[in-house]
Amino acid sequence: MICITTILGVAIYVMVSTSSVSSSINTEEKTLTVSGVGVVKTHPDQAVISLSVITESETAEKAVEANAEKMLKVVEVLKDLGVKEANIKTSWYYVSPIYNYKEKPAQIVGYRVSNTLTVTTNITLVGKIIDKTVTVGVNKINGVHFTLSKETQTQMENKALTKAIKDANTKAVTIAEALGVRLTGIKTITVGWLFKPSPYKTFETSENEAGTPVYPGEIEITARISVVYTIE
């Protein structure tokens, strides 16, 4: 009987060495414990963009009104580009006074409204989204995070897991032959995950027809397993 325990963990920007072999033999229970590692790399197919519209005016009411007008245009542009409404989320909204600190005491001279959207989209639309939204009101791009869609992530995890299993099995066979024992079955398998996302990417404004260039890099997924074999 195979008992599989899944441990889900996320580690950011950690390099994993795949050269070491971890194994142990329990002579009383007649088991052999072997570790296996599988690494896969792939290009991101999904992006999360943080866009902000910031407006200022002498009154809070006017600043809010101006911000709402611009943000409606931003959302309209996003929908026209093919972004679904479900993938557009307000992640930050803030109204704050603007002070003139040269006065003693400081005097309120206006109000600032910051409205931020988090947009999840196909990676091919990132440049177009940046180029189009800045023309209708977006005046701050907080960042672009590249990731994997659920479907792609599942596919990559399965590939990494397959590699890890093969790695563990090869080590187990090698160790068993060297020690003169025979593998008779599998007692337990423990699975762990490690993700190394593509580095944070900035962008640059471009005046050419190609639009804003983006460079998503690669995402690395590592499956680490520990297999306890029964031996005789």
Short mmCIF file of C-alpha atoms in Angstrom, two decimals:
data_model
loop_
_atom_site.label_atom_id
_atom_site.label_comp_id
_atom_site.label_asym_id
_atom_site.label_seq_id
_atom_site.Cartn_x
_atom_site.Cartn_y
_atom_site.Cartn_z
CA MET A 1 0.00 0.00 0.00
CA ILE A 2 1.32 3.40 -0.94
CA CYS A 3 0.61 6.28 1.45
CA ILE A 4 1.15 9.68 -0.13
CA THR A 5 1.40 12.76 2.08
CA THR A 6 1.53 16.11 0.32
CA ILE A 7 3.36 19.00 1.93
CA LEU A 8 2.66 22.27 0.18
CA GLY A 9 5.33 24.91 0.81
CA VAL A 10 6.50 27.97 -1.09
CA ALA A 11 10.05 29.29 -0.98
CA ILE A 12 11.02 32.46 -2.87
CA TYR A 13 14.36 32.90 -4.59
CA VAL A 14 15.99 29.84 -3.02
CA MET A 15 18.48 27.83 -5.04
CA VAL A 16 18.18 24.06 -4.68
CA SER A 17 21.10 21.66 -5.09
CA THR A 18 20.16 18.44 -6.84
CA SER A 19 23.54 16.76 -6.61
CA SER A 20 23.28 15.24 -3.12
CA VAL A 21 21.91 11.80 -2.37
CA SER A 22 20.03 11.30 0.87
CA SER A 23 19.36 7.75 2.00
CA SER A 24 19.20 5.66 5.15
CA ILE A 25 18.59 2.05 6.07
CA ASN A 26 16.54 0.92 9.02
CA THR A 27 17.84 -2.58 9.73
CA GLU A 28 15.16 -3.46 12.31
CA GLU A 29 12.23 -2.67 10.02
CA LYS A 30 14.20 -3.54 6.89
CA THR A 31 13.51 -0.31 5.03
CA LEU A 32 15.56 1.94 2.79
CA THR A 33 14.80 5.69 2.67
CA VAL A 34 15.82 7.57 -0.46
CA SER A 35 15.27 11.17 -1.58
CA GLY A 36 14.51 12.24 -5.13
CA VAL A 37 14.52 15.62 -6.85
CA GLY A 38 12.83 16.73 -10.06
CA VAL A 39 13.25 20.20 -11.57
CA VAL A 40 11.37 21.73 -14.49
CA LYS A 41 11.51 25.21 -15.98
CA THR A 42 8.92 26.95 -18.09
CA HIS A 43 7.96 30.40 -19.32
CA PRO A 44 5.12 32.14 -17.46
CA ASP A 45 1.77 32.26 -19.25
CA GLN A 46 -0.02 34.63 -16.87
CA ALA A 47 0.71 38.08 -15.49
CA VAL A 48 -0.62 40.13 -12.59
CA ILE A 49 -0.36 43.87 -13.15
CA SER A 50 -0.88 46.57 -10.53
CA LEU A 51 -2.16 49.84 -12.05
CA SER A 52 -2.93 53.07 -10.19
CA VAL A 53 -4.84 56.22 -11.02
CA ILE A 54 -3.79 59.13 -8.78
CA THR A 55 -5.68 62.42 -8.86
CA GLU A 56 -5.38 65.65 -6.90
CA SER A 57 -7.72 68.57 -6.39
CA GLU A 58 -8.50 71.36 -3.96
CA THR A 59 -11.38 69.38 -2.46
CA ALA A 60 -11.77 65.70 -1.68
CA GLU A 61 -15.02 65.58 -3.64
CA LYS A 62 -13.41 66.86 -6.83
CA ALA A 63 -10.43 64.53 -6.45
CA VAL A 64 -12.73 61.53 -5.99
CA GLU A 65 -14.88 62.56 -8.95
CA ALA A 66 -11.89 63.03 -11.26
CA ASN A 67 -10.43 59.70 -10.17
CA ALA A 68 -13.68 57.83 -10.76
CA GLU A 69 -14.00 59.29 -14.25
CA LYS A 70 -10.50 58.17 -15.23
CA MET A 71 -10.81 54.74 -13.63
CA LEU A 72 -14.02 54.02 -15.54
CA LYS A 73 -12.10 54.68 -18.77
CA VAL A 74 -9.28 52.41 -17.61
CA VAL A 75 -11.68 49.54 -16.93
CA GLU A 76 -13.35 50.11 -20.30
CA VAL A 77 -9.96 49.87 -22.04
CA LEU A 78 -9.14 46.67 -20.15
CA LYS A 79 -12.40 45.06 -21.22
CA ASP A 80 -11.87 46.17 -24.82
CA LEU A 81 -8.48 44.42 -24.74
CA GLY A 82 -10.17 41.20 -23.67
CA VAL A 83 -9.64 41.21 -19.91
CA LYS A 84 -12.59 39.65 -18.10
CA GLU A 85 -14.27 41.67 -15.37
CA ALA A 86 -13.64 38.80 -12.93
CA ASN A 87 -9.91 39.38 -13.44
CA ILE A 88 -10.10 43.08 -12.55
CA LYS A 89 -9.99 43.79 -8.82
CA THR A 90 -9.74 46.97 -6.77
CA SER A 91 -6.86 46.30 -4.40
CA TRP A 92 -6.32 49.77 -2.91
CA TYR A 93 -8.34 52.97 -2.54
CA TYR A 94 -7.11 55.86 -0.45
CA VAL A 95 -8.06 59.50 0.04
CA SER A 96 -5.55 61.68 1.83
CA PRO A 97 -5.02 65.39 2.44
CA ILE A 98 -2.15 67.30 0.83
CA TYR A 99 -0.30 69.55 3.26
CA ASN A 100 1.80 72.65 2.75
CA TYR A 101 4.52 72.10 5.33
CA LYS A 102 6.02 75.52 4.72
CA GLU A 103 3.17 76.93 6.77
CA LYS A 104 3.34 76.71 10.56
CA PRO A 105 1.26 74.82 11.44
CA ALA A 106 0.99 72.84 8.18
CA GLN A 107 -2.11 73.70 6.16
CA ILE A 108 -4.26 71.42 3.99
CA VAL A 109 -4.05 72.68 0.41
CA GLY A 110 -5.80 69.85 -1.40
CA TYR A 111 -6.60 66.16 -1.52
CA ARG A 112 -5.10 63.16 -3.25
CA VAL A 113 -6.97 60.02 -4.29
CA SER A 114 -5.12 56.80 -5.12
CA ASN A 115 -7.11 54.02 -6.75
CA THR A 116 -5.28 50.77 -7.60
CA LEU A 117 -6.42 47.86 -9.75
CA THR A 118 -4.92 44.38 -9.79
CA VAL A 119 -5.34 42.87 -13.24
CA THR A 120 -4.76 39.19 -14.03
CA THR A 121 -4.24 38.57 -17.72
CA ASN A 122 -2.69 36.48 -20.44
CA ILE A 123 0.98 37.36 -20.66
CA THR A 124 0.66 38.46 -24.29
CA LEU A 125 -1.49 41.45 -23.26
CA VAL A 126 0.90 43.00 -20.72
CA GLY A 127 2.52 45.51 -23.08
CA LYS A 128 -0.81 46.54 -24.64
CA ILE A 129 -2.43 46.98 -21.22
CA ILE A 130 0.35 49.28 -20.06
CA ASP A 131 0.39 51.28 -23.30
CA LYS A 132 -3.39 51.73 -23.51
CA THR A 133 -4.23 52.41 -19.87
CA VAL A 134 -1.66 55.19 -19.46
CA THR A 135 -3.44 57.12 -22.22
CA VAL A 136 -6.72 57.22 -20.27
CA GLY A 137 -5.60 57.92 -16.73
CA VAL A 138 -3.17 55.39 -15.27
CA ASN A 139 -0.18 57.33 -13.97
CA LYS A 140 1.56 54.72 -11.86
CA ILE A 141 2.51 51.13 -12.68
CA ASN A 142 3.30 49.47 -9.35
CA GLY A 143 4.73 46.32 -10.88
CA VAL A 144 4.21 43.27 -13.07
CA HIS A 145 4.34 39.80 -11.55
CA PHE A 146 4.69 36.83 -13.89
CA THR A 147 3.20 33.51 -12.88
CA LEU A 148 1.54 30.34 -14.17
CA SER A 149 -2.10 29.63 -14.85
CA LYS A 150 -3.57 26.80 -12.77
CA GLU A 151 -3.61 24.46 -15.75
CA THR A 152 0.04 25.08 -16.65
CA GLN A 153 1.15 24.87 -13.03
CA THR A 154 -0.51 21.47 -12.64
CA GLN A 155 1.18 20.19 -15.80
CA MET A 156 4.60 21.40 -14.64
CA GLU A 157 4.14 19.96 -11.15
CA ASN A 158 3.31 16.55 -12.64
CA LYS A 159 6.44 16.65 -14.81
CA ALA A 160 8.62 17.63 -11.84
CA LEU A 161 7.05 14.90 -9.70
CA THR A 162 7.66 12.27 -12.40
CA LYS A 163 11.33 13.29 -12.55
CA ALA A 164 11.65 13.15 -8.76
CA ILE A 165 10.14 9.65 -8.63
CA LYS A 166 12.48 8.38 -11.34
CA ASP A 167 15.42 9.99 -9.53
CA ALA A 168 14.51 8.32 -6.23
CA ASN A 169 13.95 4.95 -7.88
CA THR A 170 17.31 5.06 -9.66
CA LYS A 171 19.08 5.86 -6.40
CA ALA A 172 17.21 3.12 -4.54
CA VAL A 173 18.12 0.47 -7.12
CA THR A 174 21.77 1.56 -7.13
CA ILE A 175 22.03 1.53 -3.33
CA ALA A 176 20.22 -1.80 -3.01
CA GLU A 177 22.51 -3.48 -5.54
CA ALA A 178 25.60 -2.08 -3.86
CA LEU A 179 24.46 -3.34 -0.45
CA GLY A 180 23.29 -6.70 -1.73
CA VAL A 181 19.64 -6.26 -0.71
CA ARG A 182 16.42 -6.43 -2.72
CA LEU A 183 13.67 -3.84 -2.96
CA THR A 184 10.31 -5.49 -2.15
CA GLY A 185 7.90 -2.58 -2.10
CA ILE A 186 7.17 1.00 -1.07
CA LYS A 187 6.05 1.84 2.44
CA THR A 188 5.53 5.62 2.20
CA ILE A 189 6.12 8.55 -0.13
CA THR A 190 6.33 12.14 1.07
CA VAL A 191 6.13 14.95 -1.48
CA GLY A 192 7.27 18.56 -1.07
CA TRP A 193 7.29 21.51 -3.48
CA LEU A 194 9.55 24.47 -4.03
CA PHE A 195 8.81 27.30 -6.46
CA LYS A 196 11.31 29.77 -7.84
CA PRO A 197 9.36 32.45 -9.72
CA SER A 198 10.80 34.61 -12.43
CA PRO A 199 12.47 37.72 -10.98
CA TYR A 200 10.46 40.91 -10.58
CA LYS A 201 10.41 42.69 -13.92
CA THR A 202 10.30 46.38 -14.70
CA PHE A 203 9.32 47.89 -18.02
CA GLU A 204 10.28 50.85 -20.09
CA THR A 205 8.05 53.18 -22.06
CA SER A 206 8.50 52.90 -25.79
CA GLU A 207 7.34 55.16 -28.57
CA ASN A 208 7.63 52.57 -31.32
CA GLU A 209 4.84 50.43 -32.70
CA ALA A 210 5.95 47.37 -30.77
CA GLY A 211 4.78 49.00 -27.54
CA THR A 212 6.12 48.47 -24.05
CA PRO A 213 8.54 45.52 -24.00
CA VAL A 214 8.29 42.96 -21.18
CA TYR A 215 10.69 40.16 -20.29
CA PRO A 216 9.03 37.45 -18.19
CA GLY A 217 12.00 35.12 -17.77
CA GLU A 218 11.39 31.58 -16.49
CA ILE A 219 9.68 29.92 -13.55
CA GLU A 220 11.32 26.94 -11.88
CA ILE A 221 9.35 24.24 -10.07
CA THR A 222 11.09 21.65 -7.92
CA ALA A 223 9.51 18.47 -6.56
CA ARG A 224 11.32 16.82 -3.66
CA ILE A 225 10.21 13.39 -2.50
CA SER A 226 11.23 10.99 0.22
CA VAL A 227 10.49 7.31 -0.46
CA VAL A 228 10.66 4.57 2.14
CA TYR A 229 11.22 1.20 0.43
CA THR A 230 10.85 -2.16 2.11
CA ILE A 231 13.81 -4.45 1.54
CA GLU A 232 15.03 -7.95 2.23
#
